[in-house]
Structure formats: C-alpha cells, structure tokens
Amino acid sequence: MFGVALVAALGLASCATYDDEFATINSRLDQLDTKVQGAAASAESANQSAQQANQRLDQLEGRVQKLETAPPRKPRG
C-alpha cells in the first residue's frame, strides 16, 4: 500500500513540474511571437519606404533623361 501511495505522490509531483515547464515554455513562445510580429511590422515599413523611394527615383529618371537629351545651350556673350 505504501508503494502505491509513493508512486501516486511522485506522479503528481512530476505533473506539477511539467505544468511549470509548460508555463515557462509558453511564456517564452509568447515573447518570441511578440518579437516576430514587431520584426515583421518593421520589415513591412521598410518595404513601403523602399517602394516610395523607388517611385521617386523613377520620376527623377524621366527628368534626367530629358536633360541629357536636350540640345546643348549656347553660351551667352
């Protein structure tokens, strides 16, 4: 009878230990998830900024091409 009680007590104690470990792991996963979401938001913001910069460059490229192909100006004087 004592052996059964000892096994039951050890079994319950190990369950509590596993519960603590699972809680710790879940907490770490939540922290990692928060970091990943923050990194994804930063990456999306950087992507949008890069797209806007590319659009500005495309607009400037047309102006530069016009200036490069324009006939040269004659100096005054």
Short mmCIF file of C-alpha atoms in Angstrom, two decimals:
data_model
loop_
_atom_site.label_atom_id
_atom_site.label_comp_id
_atom_site.label_asym_id
_atom_site.label_seq_id
_atom_site.Cartn_x
_atom_site.Cartn_y
_atom_site.Cartn_z
CA MET A 1 0.00 0.00 0.00
CA PHE A 2 2.84 2.36 0.83
CA GLY A 3 4.38 1.69 -2.58
CA VAL A 4 1.17 2.71 -4.37
CA ALA A 5 0.96 5.92 -2.34
CA LEU A 6 4.61 6.69 -3.10
CA VAL A 7 4.12 6.17 -6.85
CA ALA A 8 0.98 8.33 -6.82
CA ALA A 9 2.77 11.11 -4.93
CA LEU A 10 5.72 11.04 -7.32
CA GLY A 11 3.35 11.06 -10.29
CA LEU A 12 1.50 14.12 -9.00
CA ALA A 13 4.75 15.92 -8.22
CA SER A 14 6.05 15.30 -11.73
CA CYS A 15 2.82 16.67 -13.22
CA ALA A 16 3.28 19.91 -11.33
CA THR A 17 6.85 20.11 -12.60
CA TYR A 18 5.68 19.59 -16.18
CA ASP A 19 3.00 22.23 -15.73
CA ASP A 20 5.64 24.71 -14.59
CA GLU A 21 7.87 23.83 -17.53
CA PHE A 22 4.99 24.18 -19.98
CA ALA A 23 4.10 27.56 -18.49
CA THR A 24 7.70 28.71 -18.90
CA ILE A 25 7.84 27.46 -22.48
CA ASN A 26 4.51 29.11 -23.32
CA SER A 27 5.74 32.38 -21.85
CA ARG A 28 8.89 32.24 -23.96
CA LEU A 29 6.85 31.43 -27.06
CA ASP A 30 4.61 34.43 -26.37
CA GLN A 31 7.68 36.67 -26.06
CA LEU A 32 9.12 35.32 -29.29
CA ASP A 33 5.81 35.81 -31.06
CA THR A 34 5.75 39.44 -29.96
CA LYS A 35 9.30 39.95 -31.24
CA VAL A 36 8.49 38.28 -34.55
CA GLN A 37 5.42 40.45 -35.02
CA GLY A 38 7.49 43.56 -34.29
CA ALA A 39 10.16 42.50 -36.76
CA ALA A 40 7.52 41.79 -39.41
CA ALA A 41 6.00 45.24 -38.88
CA SER A 42 9.43 46.85 -39.18
CA ALA A 43 10.14 44.91 -42.36
CA GLU A 44 6.82 45.95 -43.87
CA SER A 45 7.51 49.59 -43.02
CA ALA A 46 10.97 49.38 -44.59
CA ASN A 47 9.46 47.76 -47.68
CA GLN A 48 6.94 50.59 -48.06
CA SER A 49 9.68 53.19 -47.65
CA ALA A 50 11.78 51.46 -50.29
CA GLN A 51 8.85 51.36 -52.70
CA GLN A 52 8.25 55.10 -52.20
CA ALA A 53 11.94 55.80 -52.79
CA ASN A 54 11.84 53.73 -55.98
CA GLN A 55 8.83 55.70 -57.20
CA ARG A 56 10.67 58.99 -56.58
CA LEU A 57 13.70 57.66 -58.44
CA ASP A 58 11.52 56.64 -61.37
CA GLN A 59 10.08 60.16 -61.51
CA LEU A 60 13.53 61.72 -61.40
CA GLU A 61 14.86 59.37 -64.05
CA GLY A 62 12.49 60.83 -66.63
CA ARG A 63 13.67 64.35 -65.82
CA VAL A 64 17.32 63.35 -66.02
CA GLN A 65 16.81 61.70 -69.40
CA LYS A 66 15.16 64.86 -70.73
CA LEU A 67 18.08 66.96 -69.52
CA GLU A 68 20.61 64.58 -71.00
CA THR A 69 18.92 64.50 -74.41
CA ALA A 70 18.17 68.23 -74.59
CA PRO A 71 20.23 70.17 -77.10
CA PRO A 72 23.21 71.90 -75.53
CA ARG A 73 22.80 75.55 -74.64
CA LYS A 74 24.89 78.11 -76.39
CA PRO A 75 26.86 80.32 -74.04
CA ARG A 76 25.91 83.98 -73.96
CA GLY A 77 28.38 86.59 -74.80
#
